[in-house]
């Protein structure tokens, strides 16, 4: 079975990003860092590429320069069990970044994340159409997803 590994293109801050991410996610590590040798083509010792693990998921990254910026067209979904976990990951990732909507944020490196509670998916797929619609409407008005606000919205659709 093939293994799919996300590959991320950073301008020139891959090493900083890896330290940031591995400091947030449990079960994370930097696997290897490849640097330019004395012969180049980049500055000797500068990071070219690296591999790292975030909570068991392997990533690779390169420092490719400002050619391909991250966009919200691709994001990483972090599904969490409860509000405390949502708050932790949201709060850690948004530092120096920017909030978006519906549980989305862009971190300080420009990478997009969706930090959502499992309860959101349960409410969005509620067999009662009025409750599912109320959950959808509530979510669309949120930046960070707040379970109590979702529950309040579906209580009296």
mmCIF file of C-alpha atoms in Angstrom:
data_model
loop_
_atom_site.group_PDB
_atom_site.id
_atom_site.type_symbol
_atom_site.label_atom_id
_atom_site.label_comp_id
_atom_site.label_asym_id
_atom_site.label_seq_id
_atom_site.Cartn_x
_atom_site.Cartn_y
_atom_site.Cartn_z
ATOM 1 C CA UNK A 1 0.000 0.000 0.000
ATOM 2 C CA UNK A 2 1.465 3.401 -0.925
ATOM 3 C CA UNK A 3 2.310 5.899 1.774
ATOM 4 C CA UNK A 4 1.175 9.471 1.160
ATOM 5 C CA UNK A 5 3.444 12.067 2.742
ATOM 6 C CA UNK A 6 2.605 15.772 2.591
ATOM 7 C CA UNK A 7 5.466 17.784 1.123
ATOM 8 C CA UNK A 8 5.570 21.454 2.095
ATOM 9 C CA UNK A 9 7.405 24.232 0.244
ATOM 10 C CA UNK A 10 8.713 26.965 2.558
ATOM 11 C CA UNK A 11 10.436 30.166 1.499
ATOM 12 C CA UNK A 12 13.462 29.858 3.786
ATOM 13 C CA UNK A 13 12.110 29.084 7.259
ATOM 14 C CA UNK A 14 11.605 25.299 7.203
ATOM 15 C CA UNK A 15 13.780 24.712 10.263
ATOM 16 C CA UNK A 16 11.911 27.339 12.292
ATOM 17 C CA UNK A 17 8.561 25.893 11.166
ATOM 18 C CA UNK A 18 9.555 22.352 12.156
ATOM 19 C CA UNK A 19 10.563 23.502 15.645
ATOM 20 C CA UNK A 20 7.276 25.411 15.948
ATOM 21 C CA UNK A 21 5.077 22.485 14.853
ATOM 22 C CA UNK A 22 6.924 19.780 16.806
ATOM 23 C CA UNK A 23 6.591 21.967 19.901
ATOM 24 C CA UNK A 24 2.797 21.999 19.515
ATOM 25 C CA UNK A 25 1.891 18.459 18.497
ATOM 26 C CA UNK A 26 2.494 15.450 20.768
ATOM 27 C CA UNK A 27 4.400 12.430 19.417
ATOM 28 C CA UNK A 28 6.393 14.680 17.110
ATOM 29 C CA UNK A 29 10.020 14.869 16.074
ATOM 30 C CA UNK A 30 12.415 16.175 13.475
ATOM 31 C CA UNK A 31 13.689 13.107 11.613
ATOM 32 C CA UNK A 32 16.469 14.630 9.542
ATOM 33 C CA UNK A 33 17.729 17.940 8.183
ATOM 34 C CA UNK A 34 19.661 18.172 4.918
ATOM 35 C CA UNK A 35 21.958 21.160 4.540
ATOM 36 C CA UNK A 36 23.897 22.551 1.599
ATOM 37 C CA UNK A 37 27.527 21.406 1.582
ATOM 38 C CA UNK A 38 30.504 23.695 1.065
ATOM 39 C CA UNK A 39 30.233 23.065 -2.687
ATOM 40 C CA UNK A 40 26.747 24.629 -2.836
ATOM 41 C CA UNK A 41 24.617 25.338 -4.742
ATOM 42 C CA UNK A 42 23.186 27.281 -1.756
ATOM 43 C CA UNK A 43 24.960 28.809 1.204
ATOM 44 C CA UNK A 44 26.924 26.158 3.122
ATOM 45 C CA UNK A 45 24.983 24.895 6.137
ATOM 46 C CA UNK A 46 21.663 26.365 4.955
ATOM 47 C CA UNK A 47 18.707 23.980 5.193
ATOM 48 C CA UNK A 48 17.643 22.488 1.852
ATOM 49 C CA UNK A 49 15.109 19.897 2.973
ATOM 50 C CA UNK A 50 14.024 17.937 6.012
ATOM 51 C CA UNK A 51 11.675 15.295 7.322
ATOM 52 C CA UNK A 52 9.545 15.609 10.433
ATOM 53 C CA UNK A 53 6.657 13.885 12.199
ATOM 54 C CA UNK A 54 3.608 15.609 13.700
ATOM 55 C CA UNK A 55 1.579 13.368 16.009
ATOM 56 C CA UNK A 56 2.544 10.307 13.995
ATOM 57 C CA UNK A 57 2.090 11.821 10.519
ATOM 58 C CA UNK A 58 5.261 12.180 8.474
ATOM 59 C CA UNK A 59 5.938 15.363 6.494
ATOM 60 C CA UNK A 60 8.788 16.479 4.285
ATOM 61 C CA UNK A 61 9.680 20.057 3.570
ATOM 62 C CA UNK A 62 11.990 22.097 1.392
ATOM 63 C CA UNK A 63 13.256 25.636 1.449
ATOM 64 C CA UNK A 64 12.484 26.567 -2.127
ATOM 65 C CA UNK A 65 12.218 30.326 -1.941
ATOM 66 C CA UNK A 66 9.176 32.526 -2.469
ATOM 67 C CA UNK A 67 7.902 30.764 -5.579
ATOM 68 C CA UNK A 68 4.818 28.857 -4.385
ATOM 69 C CA UNK A 69 2.955 30.381 -1.415
ATOM 70 C CA UNK A 70 0.589 28.346 0.737
ATOM 71 C CA UNK A 71 -3.102 29.022 0.127
ATOM 72 C CA UNK A 72 -6.307 28.058 1.909
ATOM 73 C CA UNK A 73 -7.061 25.740 -1.012
ATOM 74 C CA UNK A 74 -5.096 23.138 0.990
ATOM 75 C CA UNK A 75 -5.327 22.841 4.752
ATOM 76 C CA UNK A 76 -4.703 20.284 7.452
ATOM 77 C CA UNK A 77 -7.696 19.185 9.506
ATOM 78 C CA UNK A 78 -7.161 18.627 13.222
ATOM 79 C CA UNK A 79 -10.209 16.829 14.592
ATOM 80 C CA UNK A 80 -10.307 17.042 18.389
ATOM 81 C CA UNK A 81 -12.406 15.343 21.052
ATOM 82 C CA UNK A 82 -13.363 18.348 23.166
ATOM 83 C CA UNK A 83 -13.250 22.120 23.549
ATOM 84 C CA UNK A 84 -10.056 22.116 25.614
ATOM 85 C CA UNK A 85 -8.203 20.375 22.787
ATOM 86 C CA UNK A 86 -9.702 22.713 20.172
ATOM 87 C CA UNK A 87 -8.679 25.709 22.278
ATOM 88 C CA UNK A 88 -5.123 24.384 22.742
ATOM 89 C CA UNK A 89 -4.389 23.746 19.069
ATOM 90 C CA UNK A 90 -6.205 26.870 17.885
ATOM 91 C CA UNK A 91 -4.374 29.050 20.373
ATOM 92 C CA UNK A 92 -0.964 27.557 19.605
ATOM 93 C CA UNK A 93 -1.252 27.633 15.814
ATOM 94 C CA UNK A 94 -2.807 31.087 15.409
ATOM 95 C CA UNK A 95 0.056 32.894 17.232
ATOM 96 C CA UNK A 96 1.547 35.246 14.660
ATOM 97 C CA UNK A 97 -0.996 34.051 12.112
ATOM 98 C CA UNK A 98 -4.546 34.959 11.233
ATOM 99 C CA UNK A 99 -7.996 33.650 12.099
ATOM 100 C CA UNK A 100 -10.306 32.782 9.245
ATOM 101 C CA UNK A 101 -13.795 31.294 9.509
ATOM 102 C CA UNK A 102 -15.455 27.926 10.196
ATOM 103 C CA UNK A 103 -12.560 26.660 12.321
ATOM 104 C CA UNK A 104 -9.877 27.711 9.841
ATOM 105 C CA UNK A 105 -6.740 29.656 10.552
ATOM 106 C CA UNK A 106 -3.513 30.492 8.815
ATOM 107 C CA UNK A 107 -0.378 30.080 10.936
ATOM 108 C CA UNK A 108 2.606 32.440 10.922
ATOM 109 C CA UNK A 109 4.199 30.477 8.074
ATOM 110 C CA UNK A 110 1.074 30.829 5.917
ATOM 111 C CA UNK A 111 -0.032 27.199 6.294
ATOM 112 C CA UNK A 112 -3.787 26.689 6.709
ATOM 113 C CA UNK A 113 -5.334 24.529 9.420
ATOM 114 C CA UNK A 114 -8.858 23.555 10.384
ATOM 115 C CA UNK A 115 -9.226 22.925 14.115
ATOM 116 C CA UNK A 116 -12.597 21.342 14.775
ATOM 117 C CA UNK A 117 -14.318 19.254 17.430
ATOM 118 C CA UNK A 118 -15.747 15.833 16.480
ATOM 119 C CA UNK A 119 -19.082 17.105 17.742
ATOM 120 C CA UNK A 120 -19.257 19.480 14.773
ATOM 121 C CA UNK A 121 -19.425 16.590 12.302
ATOM 122 C CA UNK A 122 -22.077 14.843 14.390
ATOM 123 C CA UNK A 123 -24.245 17.966 14.417
ATOM 124 C CA UNK A 124 -23.730 18.702 10.718
ATOM 125 C CA UNK A 125 -24.940 15.211 9.839
ATOM 126 C CA UNK A 126 -27.880 15.174 12.263
ATOM 127 C CA UNK A 127 -30.820 13.327 10.648
ATOM 128 C CA UNK A 128 -33.072 16.188 11.766
ATOM 129 C CA UNK A 129 -32.606 18.650 8.889
ATOM 130 C CA UNK A 130 -33.507 21.661 11.040
ATOM 131 C CA UNK A 131 -30.797 20.787 13.575
ATOM 132 C CA UNK A 132 -28.209 20.148 10.848
ATOM 133 C CA UNK A 133 -29.080 23.478 9.220
ATOM 134 C CA UNK A 134 -28.841 25.273 12.572
ATOM 135 C CA UNK A 135 -25.407 23.720 13.160
ATOM 136 C CA UNK A 136 -24.248 24.770 9.692
ATOM 137 C CA UNK A 137 -25.501 28.325 10.172
ATOM 138 C CA UNK A 138 -23.811 28.568 13.577
ATOM 139 C CA UNK A 139 -20.517 27.215 12.207
ATOM 140 C CA UNK A 140 -20.538 29.701 9.327
ATOM 141 C CA UNK A 141 -20.675 32.549 11.848
ATOM 142 C CA UNK A 142 -17.704 31.307 13.884
ATOM 143 C CA UNK A 143 -13.997 31.696 13.611
ATOM 144 C CA UNK A 144 -12.868 29.187 16.254
ATOM 145 C CA UNK A 145 -15.495 26.470 16.646
ATOM 146 C CA UNK A 146 -17.114 26.569 20.100
ATOM 147 C CA UNK A 147 -19.049 23.420 20.995
ATOM 148 C CA UNK A 148 -21.328 25.170 23.508
ATOM 149 C CA UNK A 149 -22.394 27.678 20.847
ATOM 150 C CA UNK A 150 -23.132 24.863 18.392
ATOM 151 C CA UNK A 151 -25.173 23.027 21.002
ATOM 152 C CA UNK A 152 -27.122 26.199 21.793
ATOM 153 C CA UNK A 153 -27.867 26.750 18.118
ATOM 154 C CA UNK A 154 -29.287 23.241 17.599
ATOM 155 C CA UNK A 155 -31.238 23.211 20.887
ATOM 156 C CA UNK A 156 -34.026 25.324 19.380
ATOM 157 C CA UNK A 157 -33.588 25.292 15.600
#
